Coordinates of C-alpha atoms and ligand atoms in Angstrom, one line a residue:
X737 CA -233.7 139.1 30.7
X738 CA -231.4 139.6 27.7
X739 CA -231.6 138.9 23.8
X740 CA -228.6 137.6 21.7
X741 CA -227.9 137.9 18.4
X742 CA -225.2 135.5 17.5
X743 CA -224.0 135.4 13.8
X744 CA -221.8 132.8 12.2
X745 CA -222.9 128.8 12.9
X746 CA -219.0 127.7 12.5
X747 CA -216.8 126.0 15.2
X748 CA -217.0 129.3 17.2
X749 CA -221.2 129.8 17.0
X750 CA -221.6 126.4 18.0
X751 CA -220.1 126.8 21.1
X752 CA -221.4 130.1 21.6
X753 CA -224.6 129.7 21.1
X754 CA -224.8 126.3 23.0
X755 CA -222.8 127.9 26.3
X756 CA -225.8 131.1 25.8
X757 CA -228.0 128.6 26.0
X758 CA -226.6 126.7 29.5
X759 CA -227.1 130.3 30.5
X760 CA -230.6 130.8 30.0
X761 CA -231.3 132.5 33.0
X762 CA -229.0 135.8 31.7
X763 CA -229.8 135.0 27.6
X764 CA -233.6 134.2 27.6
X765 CA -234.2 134.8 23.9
X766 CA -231.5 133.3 21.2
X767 CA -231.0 133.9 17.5
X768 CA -228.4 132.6 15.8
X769 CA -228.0 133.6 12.2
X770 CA -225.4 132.8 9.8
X771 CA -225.1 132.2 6.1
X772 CA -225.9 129.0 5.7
X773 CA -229.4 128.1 7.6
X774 CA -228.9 124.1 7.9
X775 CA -225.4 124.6 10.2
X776 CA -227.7 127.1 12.5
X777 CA -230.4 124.6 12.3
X778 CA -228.1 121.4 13.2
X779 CA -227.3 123.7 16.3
X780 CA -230.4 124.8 17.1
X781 CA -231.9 121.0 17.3
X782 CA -228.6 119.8 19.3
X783 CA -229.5 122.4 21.7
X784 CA -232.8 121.5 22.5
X785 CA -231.6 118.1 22.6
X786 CA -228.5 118.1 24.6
X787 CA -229.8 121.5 26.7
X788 CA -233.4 121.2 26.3
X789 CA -233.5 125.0 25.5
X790 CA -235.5 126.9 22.4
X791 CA -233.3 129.1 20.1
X792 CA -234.5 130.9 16.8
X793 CA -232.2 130.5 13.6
X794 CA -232.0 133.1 10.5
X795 CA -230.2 133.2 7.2
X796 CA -228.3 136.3 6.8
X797 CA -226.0 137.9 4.3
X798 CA -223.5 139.5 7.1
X799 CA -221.6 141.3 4.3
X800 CA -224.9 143.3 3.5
X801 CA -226.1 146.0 5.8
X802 CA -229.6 146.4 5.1
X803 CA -230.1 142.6 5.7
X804 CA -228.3 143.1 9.1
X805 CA -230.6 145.5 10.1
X806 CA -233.4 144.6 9.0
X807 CA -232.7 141.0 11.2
X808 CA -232.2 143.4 14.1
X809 CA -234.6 145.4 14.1
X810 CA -237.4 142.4 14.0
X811 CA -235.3 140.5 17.0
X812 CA -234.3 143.7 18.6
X813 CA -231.2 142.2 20.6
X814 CA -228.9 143.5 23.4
X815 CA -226.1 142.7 22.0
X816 CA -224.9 141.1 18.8
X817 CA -222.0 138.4 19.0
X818 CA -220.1 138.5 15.8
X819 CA -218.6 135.0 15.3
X820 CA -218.5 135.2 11.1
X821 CA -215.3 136.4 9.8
X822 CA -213.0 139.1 10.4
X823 CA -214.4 140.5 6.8
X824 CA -217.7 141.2 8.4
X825 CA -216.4 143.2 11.1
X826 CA -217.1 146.4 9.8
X827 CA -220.7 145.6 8.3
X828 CA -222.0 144.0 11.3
X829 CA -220.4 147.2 13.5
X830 CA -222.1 149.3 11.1
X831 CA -225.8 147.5 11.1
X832 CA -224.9 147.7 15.1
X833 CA -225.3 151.4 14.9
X834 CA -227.5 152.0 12.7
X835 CA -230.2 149.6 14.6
X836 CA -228.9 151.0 17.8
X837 CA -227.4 147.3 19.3
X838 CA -224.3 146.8 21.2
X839 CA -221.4 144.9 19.4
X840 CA -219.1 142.1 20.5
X841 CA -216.2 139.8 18.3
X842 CA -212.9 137.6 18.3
X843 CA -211.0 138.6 15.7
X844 CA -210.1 142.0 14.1
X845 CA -211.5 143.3 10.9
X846 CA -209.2 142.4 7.7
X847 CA -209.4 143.5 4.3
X848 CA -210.4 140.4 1.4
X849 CA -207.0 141.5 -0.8
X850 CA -204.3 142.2 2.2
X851 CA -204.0 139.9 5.2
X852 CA -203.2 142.9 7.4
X853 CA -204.0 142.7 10.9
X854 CA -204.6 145.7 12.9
X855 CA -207.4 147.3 14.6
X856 CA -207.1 151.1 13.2
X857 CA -210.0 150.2 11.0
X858 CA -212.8 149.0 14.1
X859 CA -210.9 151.6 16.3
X860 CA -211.9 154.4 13.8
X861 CA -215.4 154.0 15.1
X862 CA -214.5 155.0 18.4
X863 CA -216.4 158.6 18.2
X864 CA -219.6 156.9 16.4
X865 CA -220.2 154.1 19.6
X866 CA -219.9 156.9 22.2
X867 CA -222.0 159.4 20.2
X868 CA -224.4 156.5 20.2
X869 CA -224.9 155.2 23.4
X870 CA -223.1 152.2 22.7
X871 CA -220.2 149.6 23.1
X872 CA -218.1 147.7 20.9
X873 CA -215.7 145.4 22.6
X874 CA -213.2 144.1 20.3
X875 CA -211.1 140.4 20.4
X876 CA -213.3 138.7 23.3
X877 CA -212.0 135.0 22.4
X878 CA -209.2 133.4 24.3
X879 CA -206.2 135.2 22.0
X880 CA -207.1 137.8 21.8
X881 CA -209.9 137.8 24.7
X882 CA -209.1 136.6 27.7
X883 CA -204.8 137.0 27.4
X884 CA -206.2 141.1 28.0
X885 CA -208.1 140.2 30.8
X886 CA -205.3 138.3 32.3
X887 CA -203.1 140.9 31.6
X888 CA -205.8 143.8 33.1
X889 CA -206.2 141.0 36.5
X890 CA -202.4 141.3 36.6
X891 CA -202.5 145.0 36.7
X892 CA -205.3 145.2 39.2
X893 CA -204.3 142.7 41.7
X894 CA -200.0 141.8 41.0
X895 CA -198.3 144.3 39.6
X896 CA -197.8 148.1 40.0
X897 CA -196.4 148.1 36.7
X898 CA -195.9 145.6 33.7
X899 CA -192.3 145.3 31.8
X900 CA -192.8 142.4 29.7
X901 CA -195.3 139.7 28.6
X902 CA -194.8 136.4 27.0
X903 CA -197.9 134.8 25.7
X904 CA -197.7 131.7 25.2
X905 CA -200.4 129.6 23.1
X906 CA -200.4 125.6 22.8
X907 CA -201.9 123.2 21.0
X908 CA -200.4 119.3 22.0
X909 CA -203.6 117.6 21.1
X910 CA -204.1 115.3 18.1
X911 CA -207.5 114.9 15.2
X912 CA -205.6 112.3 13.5
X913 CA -205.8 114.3 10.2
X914 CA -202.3 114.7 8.1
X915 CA -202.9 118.2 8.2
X916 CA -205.8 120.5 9.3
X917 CA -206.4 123.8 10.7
X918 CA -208.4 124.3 14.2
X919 CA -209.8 127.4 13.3
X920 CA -211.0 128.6 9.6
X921 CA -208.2 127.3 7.4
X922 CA -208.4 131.0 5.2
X923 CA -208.0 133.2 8.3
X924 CA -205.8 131.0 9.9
X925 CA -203.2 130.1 6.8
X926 CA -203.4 134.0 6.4
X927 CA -202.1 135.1 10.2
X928 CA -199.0 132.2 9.9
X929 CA -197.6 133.1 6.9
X930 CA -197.4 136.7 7.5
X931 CA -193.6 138.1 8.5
X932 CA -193.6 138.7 12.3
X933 CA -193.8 141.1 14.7
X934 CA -193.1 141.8 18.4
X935 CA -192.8 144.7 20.3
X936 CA -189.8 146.0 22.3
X937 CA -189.2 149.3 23.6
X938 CA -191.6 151.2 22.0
X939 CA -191.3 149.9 17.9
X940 CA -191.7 146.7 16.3
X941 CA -189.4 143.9 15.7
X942 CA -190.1 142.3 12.5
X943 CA -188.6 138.7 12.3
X944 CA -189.2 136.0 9.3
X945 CA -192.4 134.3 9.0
X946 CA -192.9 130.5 10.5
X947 CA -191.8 128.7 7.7
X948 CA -188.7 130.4 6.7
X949 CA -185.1 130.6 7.5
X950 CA -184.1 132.7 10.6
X951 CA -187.6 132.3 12.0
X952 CA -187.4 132.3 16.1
X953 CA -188.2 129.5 17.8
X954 CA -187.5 127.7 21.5
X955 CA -188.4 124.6 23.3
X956 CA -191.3 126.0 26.4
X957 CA -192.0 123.6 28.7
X958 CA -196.0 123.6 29.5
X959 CA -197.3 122.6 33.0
X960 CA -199.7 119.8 32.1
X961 CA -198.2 119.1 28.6
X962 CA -194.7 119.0 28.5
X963 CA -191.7 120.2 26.1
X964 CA -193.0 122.3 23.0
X965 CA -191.2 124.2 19.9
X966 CA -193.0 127.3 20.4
X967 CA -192.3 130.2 17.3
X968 CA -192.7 133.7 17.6
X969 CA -195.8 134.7 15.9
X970 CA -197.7 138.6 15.5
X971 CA -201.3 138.3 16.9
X972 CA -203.7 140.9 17.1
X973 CA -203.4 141.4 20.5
X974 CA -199.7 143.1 20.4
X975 CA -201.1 145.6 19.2
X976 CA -203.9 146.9 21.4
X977 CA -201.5 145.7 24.7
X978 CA -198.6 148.1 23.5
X979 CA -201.5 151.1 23.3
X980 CA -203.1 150.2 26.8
X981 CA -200.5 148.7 29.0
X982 CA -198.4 151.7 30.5
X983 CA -194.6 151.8 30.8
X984 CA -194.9 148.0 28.9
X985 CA -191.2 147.3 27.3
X986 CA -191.8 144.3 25.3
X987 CA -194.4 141.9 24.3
X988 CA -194.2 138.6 22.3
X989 CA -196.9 136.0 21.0
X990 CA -195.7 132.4 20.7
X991 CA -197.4 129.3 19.5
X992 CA -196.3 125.9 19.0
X993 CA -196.0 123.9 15.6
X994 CA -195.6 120.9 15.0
X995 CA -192.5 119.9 12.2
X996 CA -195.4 118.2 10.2
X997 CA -197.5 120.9 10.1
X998 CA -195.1 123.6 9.4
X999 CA -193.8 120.9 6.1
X1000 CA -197.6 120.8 4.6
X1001 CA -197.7 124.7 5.2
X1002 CA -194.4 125.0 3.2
X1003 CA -195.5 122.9 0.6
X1004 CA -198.6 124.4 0.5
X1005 CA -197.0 128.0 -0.2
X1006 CA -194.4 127.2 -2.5
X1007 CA -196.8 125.2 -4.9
X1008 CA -199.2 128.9 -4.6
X1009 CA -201.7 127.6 -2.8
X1010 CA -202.2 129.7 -0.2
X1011 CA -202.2 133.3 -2.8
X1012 CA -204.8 135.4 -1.6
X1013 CA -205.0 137.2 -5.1
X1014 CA -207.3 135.8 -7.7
X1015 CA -205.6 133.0 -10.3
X1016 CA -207.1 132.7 -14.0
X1017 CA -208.1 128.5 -14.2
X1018 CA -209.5 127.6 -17.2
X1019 CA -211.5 131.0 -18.2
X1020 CA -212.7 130.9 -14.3
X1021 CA -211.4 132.8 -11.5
X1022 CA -209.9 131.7 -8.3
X1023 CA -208.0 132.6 -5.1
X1024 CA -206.1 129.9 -4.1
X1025 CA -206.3 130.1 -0.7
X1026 CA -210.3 129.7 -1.0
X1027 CA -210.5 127.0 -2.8
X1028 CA -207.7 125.2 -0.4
X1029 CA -210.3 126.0 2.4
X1030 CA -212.9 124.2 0.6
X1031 CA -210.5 121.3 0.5
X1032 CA -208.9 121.3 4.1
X1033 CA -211.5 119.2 6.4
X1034 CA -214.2 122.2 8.2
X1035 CA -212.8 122.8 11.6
X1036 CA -215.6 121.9 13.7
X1037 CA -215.6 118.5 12.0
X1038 CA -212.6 117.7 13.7
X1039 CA -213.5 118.0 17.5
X1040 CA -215.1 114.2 17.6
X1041 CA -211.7 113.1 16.9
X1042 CA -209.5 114.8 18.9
X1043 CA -207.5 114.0 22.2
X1044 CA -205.1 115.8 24.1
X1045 CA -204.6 119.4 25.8
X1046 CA -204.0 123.2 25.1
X1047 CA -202.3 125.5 27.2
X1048 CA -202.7 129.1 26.7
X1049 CA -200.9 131.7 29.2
X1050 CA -199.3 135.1 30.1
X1051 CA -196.5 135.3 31.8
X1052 CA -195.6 138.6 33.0
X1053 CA -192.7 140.5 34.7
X1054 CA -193.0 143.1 36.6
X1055 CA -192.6 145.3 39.6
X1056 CA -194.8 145.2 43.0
X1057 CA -193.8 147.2 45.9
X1058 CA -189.9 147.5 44.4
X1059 CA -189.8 144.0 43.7
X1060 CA -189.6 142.4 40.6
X1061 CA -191.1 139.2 39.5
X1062 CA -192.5 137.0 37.0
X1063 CA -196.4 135.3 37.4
X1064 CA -197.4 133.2 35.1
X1065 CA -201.5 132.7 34.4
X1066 CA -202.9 130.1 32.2
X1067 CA -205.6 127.8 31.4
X1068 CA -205.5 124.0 30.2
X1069 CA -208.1 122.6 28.3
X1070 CA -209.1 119.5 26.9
X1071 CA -210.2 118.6 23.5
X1072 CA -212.1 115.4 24.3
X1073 CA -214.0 117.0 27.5
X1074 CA -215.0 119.8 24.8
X1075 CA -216.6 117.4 22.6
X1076 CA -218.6 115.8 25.7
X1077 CA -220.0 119.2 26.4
X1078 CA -220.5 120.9 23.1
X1079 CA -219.9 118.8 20.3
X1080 CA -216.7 121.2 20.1
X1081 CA -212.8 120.9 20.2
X1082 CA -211.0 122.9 22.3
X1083 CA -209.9 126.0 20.0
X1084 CA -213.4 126.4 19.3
X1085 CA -214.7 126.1 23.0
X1086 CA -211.7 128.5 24.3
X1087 CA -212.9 131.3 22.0
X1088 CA -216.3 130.6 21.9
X1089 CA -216.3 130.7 26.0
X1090 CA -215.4 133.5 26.5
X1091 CA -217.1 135.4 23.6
X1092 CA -220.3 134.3 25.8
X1093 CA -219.0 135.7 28.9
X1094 CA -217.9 138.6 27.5
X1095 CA -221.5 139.1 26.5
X1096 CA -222.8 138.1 29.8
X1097 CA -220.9 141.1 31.6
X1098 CA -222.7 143.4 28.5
X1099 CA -225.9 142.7 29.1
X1100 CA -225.3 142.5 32.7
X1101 CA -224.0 146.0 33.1
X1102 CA -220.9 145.1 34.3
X1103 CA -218.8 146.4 31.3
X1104 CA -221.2 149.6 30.2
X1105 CA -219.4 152.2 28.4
X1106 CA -220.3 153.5 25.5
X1107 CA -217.0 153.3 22.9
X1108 CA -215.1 150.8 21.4
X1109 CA -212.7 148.6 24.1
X1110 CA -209.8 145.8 23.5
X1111 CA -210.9 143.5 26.5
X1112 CA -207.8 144.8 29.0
X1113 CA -209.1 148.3 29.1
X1114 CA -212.3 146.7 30.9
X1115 CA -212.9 145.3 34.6
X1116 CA -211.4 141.9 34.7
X1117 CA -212.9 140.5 38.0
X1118 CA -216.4 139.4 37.4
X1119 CA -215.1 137.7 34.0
X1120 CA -212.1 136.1 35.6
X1121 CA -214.9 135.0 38.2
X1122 CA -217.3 133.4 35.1
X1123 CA -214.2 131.7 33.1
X1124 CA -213.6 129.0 36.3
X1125 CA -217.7 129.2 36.6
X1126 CA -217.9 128.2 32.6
X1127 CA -215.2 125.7 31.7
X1128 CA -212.2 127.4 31.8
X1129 CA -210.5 127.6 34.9
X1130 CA -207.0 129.3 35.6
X1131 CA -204.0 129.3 37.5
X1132 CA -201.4 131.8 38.7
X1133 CA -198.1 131.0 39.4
X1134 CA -194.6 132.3 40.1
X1135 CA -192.5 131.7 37.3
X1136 CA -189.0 130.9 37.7
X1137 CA -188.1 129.3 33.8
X1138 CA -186.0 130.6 31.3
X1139 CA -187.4 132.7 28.3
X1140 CA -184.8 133.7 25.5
X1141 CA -183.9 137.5 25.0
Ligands
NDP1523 P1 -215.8 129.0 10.6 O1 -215.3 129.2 9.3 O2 -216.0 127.6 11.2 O3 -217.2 129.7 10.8 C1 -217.5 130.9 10.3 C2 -219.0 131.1 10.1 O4 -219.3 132.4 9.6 C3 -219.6 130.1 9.1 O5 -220.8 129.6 9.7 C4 -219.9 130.9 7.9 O6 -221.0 130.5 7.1 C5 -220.2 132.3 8.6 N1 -220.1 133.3 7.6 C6 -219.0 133.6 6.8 N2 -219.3 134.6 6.0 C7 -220.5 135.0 6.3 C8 -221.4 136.0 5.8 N3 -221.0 136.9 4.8 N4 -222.6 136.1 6.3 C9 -223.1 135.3 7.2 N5 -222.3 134.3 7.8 C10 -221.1 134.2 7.3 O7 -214.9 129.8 11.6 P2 -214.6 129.6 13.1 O8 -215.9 129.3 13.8 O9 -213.5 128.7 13.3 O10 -214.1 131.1 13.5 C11 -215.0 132.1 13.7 C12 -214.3 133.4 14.1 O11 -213.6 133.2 15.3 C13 -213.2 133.9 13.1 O12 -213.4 135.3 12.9 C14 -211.9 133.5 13.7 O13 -210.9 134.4 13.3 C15 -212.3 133.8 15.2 N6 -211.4 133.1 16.1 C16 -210.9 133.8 17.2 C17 -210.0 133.2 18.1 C18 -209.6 133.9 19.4 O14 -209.1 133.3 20.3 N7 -209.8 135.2 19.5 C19 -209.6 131.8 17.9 C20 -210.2 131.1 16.8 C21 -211.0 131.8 16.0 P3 -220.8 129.3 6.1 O15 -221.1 128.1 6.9 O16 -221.9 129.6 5.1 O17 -219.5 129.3 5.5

């Protein structure tokens, strides 16, 4: 018997809210809220449609506090799923305490005016979760999200100790578009133009952005998919592995781009779309970058179209019993099976999955600690256990390929 809060009806709250829903028995009472009623409303009817299950809708202002708590308080929910932006982070944590709720996201907070990605500002609230009874887990999608609990199942049941991990994120499927995001165009644009970073031993490596000269870049081959140009990329997740992984010596993110997509993107940044600072047009004022999201096609749109796979992994390499080795742990999914469950492509479903499950294990006691966690700092059993139960099953192997110094 648990209540859900979700907020934001996007790519992500659609497959949250509709994989909630499949779990009725654990989520009995719904409420997705966003800022626009009719996308929670198109959900909600789906739902009882496809599912045949009952779920409330709200319109709320998630930048504003008071209307926050005021929607908690009157649905008084277990846990609140935060699936809006990464600018509501802080608001929604702060409604969370003040109405006394505990707190779940995918994506760290980010200021408006700097695309700055760390967690110092969600991990500040550390003192007022525990004072409160209550927990925060942070980055519960697929990256970050479930490449921590990989990496905490490695540390439980492989390795004594962790050296290195490799995570490795692809996307080989197609929506037909010339060029689109999978995930909100303004976050998204914002985390691949930024310089990059990786860790190795103990400080970071910065490296040139995607698009520019001297970036790094080589060919991965992924079980399932084949050869893919995978560049070195900072995500969130860096970050919070190099605090709680013990003794780790280096850690790098890659992702795959396509030469098409990384030409628009260029394009797109030398012409100044993609500024994040606001642009005098005609008396009126605009940031680039927002109005470019308004133009790129809305994520979710594009999951009726798409066909093909992702493969998103950690390989690891490290030391059991004296003896060193490399596992590798990943997942393939596939866009079109997505769209047959959830009306979703597969970025969507692979955060919006585990977001749920992470949820799940809240309200079912299984991760209770009051505080703010990255995902690897909790149990990874009973979740690893849900993510072959809910759509996205895994596979460990050894791993005897090349990966460049
Ligand atoms: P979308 O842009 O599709 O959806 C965002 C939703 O949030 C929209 O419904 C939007 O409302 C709503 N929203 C935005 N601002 C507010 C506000 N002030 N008050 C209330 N609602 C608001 O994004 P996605 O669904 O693609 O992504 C959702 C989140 O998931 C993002 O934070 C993204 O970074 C994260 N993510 C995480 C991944 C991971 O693996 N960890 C991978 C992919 C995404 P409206 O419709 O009115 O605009």
């Amino acid at each position: 018997m648990a209540k859900v809060l979700i907020i934001g009806a996007g790519g992500v709250g659609n497959v949250v809210a509709k994989k909630c829903a499949m779990n009725s028995d654990v989520f009995t009472d719904i409420l997705l809220a966003s800022r626009t009623i009719e996308k929670c409303n198109k959900i909600r009817d789906e739902i009882k449609k496809y599912i045949g299950v009952d779920i409330q809708t709200a319109q709320v202002d998630a930048d504003n506090v008071s209307e926050l708590v005021s929607l908690f308080n009157k649905f008084k929910p277990d846990v609140v799923i935060n699936v809006a932006l990464p600018y509501q982070d802080l608001t929604i944590m702060d409604a969370c305490l003040e109405a006394g709720v505990n707190y779940l996201d995918t994506a760290n907070y980010e200021p408006k005016d700097t695309a700055k990605f760390e967690y110092k500002w969600q991990w500040a609230y550390q003192d007022k979760f525990k004072e409160a009874g209550l927990m925060a887990v942070l980055g519960c999608g697929f990256d970050p999200g479930v490449t921590g609990v990989f990496t905490a199942y490695a540390l439980k049941h492989i390795y004594d100790e962790i050296y290195q991990i490799d995570i490795l994120d692809c996307n080989a499927g197609n929506h037909g578009y010339p060029f689109a995001t999978n995930f909100n165009p303004e976050i998204n644009i914002r985390e691949v133009t930024q310089v990059v970073r990786h860790w190795d031993n103990g400080k970071w490596v910065e490296t040139p952005p995607i698009i520019e000269e001297g970036s790094v870049h080589f060919t991965f081959n992924y079980p399932q998919i084949g050869p893919r140009e995978s560049y070195l990329l900072y995500h969130e997740e860096l970050e919070s592995l190099a605090k709680n992984v013990k003794g780790i010596k280096k850690i790098r993110f890659w992702m795959t781009f396509s030469e098409n997509y990384l030409t628009h993107l260029k394009v797109l940044r030398n012409v100044g779309m993609t500024r994040i600072d606001e642009v005098d047009y005609k008396g009126c004022k605009v940031v680039p970058m927002e109005f470019l999201r308004y133009l790129l096609p809305d994520p979710a749109s594009l999951a009726e179209r798409y066909t093909g796979l992702t493969n998103i992994g950690n390989i690891f390499d490290g030391v059991k019993d004296g003896k060193r080795f490399k596992k590798y742990i990943y997942n393939v999914c596939d866009h079109a099976e997505c769209y047959k469950e959830v009306q979703s492509q597969a970025i969507s479903y692979t955060t919006g999955v585990p977001a749920m499950i992470g949820a799940m294990m809240m309200v079912k006691g299984i991760w209770a600690k009051p505080g703010v966690y990255n995902v690897e700092e909790l149990d990874p059993d009973e979740f690893m256990n849900q993510l072959n139960k809910q759509g996205l099953p895994w596979v460990v192997e050894d791993f005897n390929g090349e990966l460049p110094e």
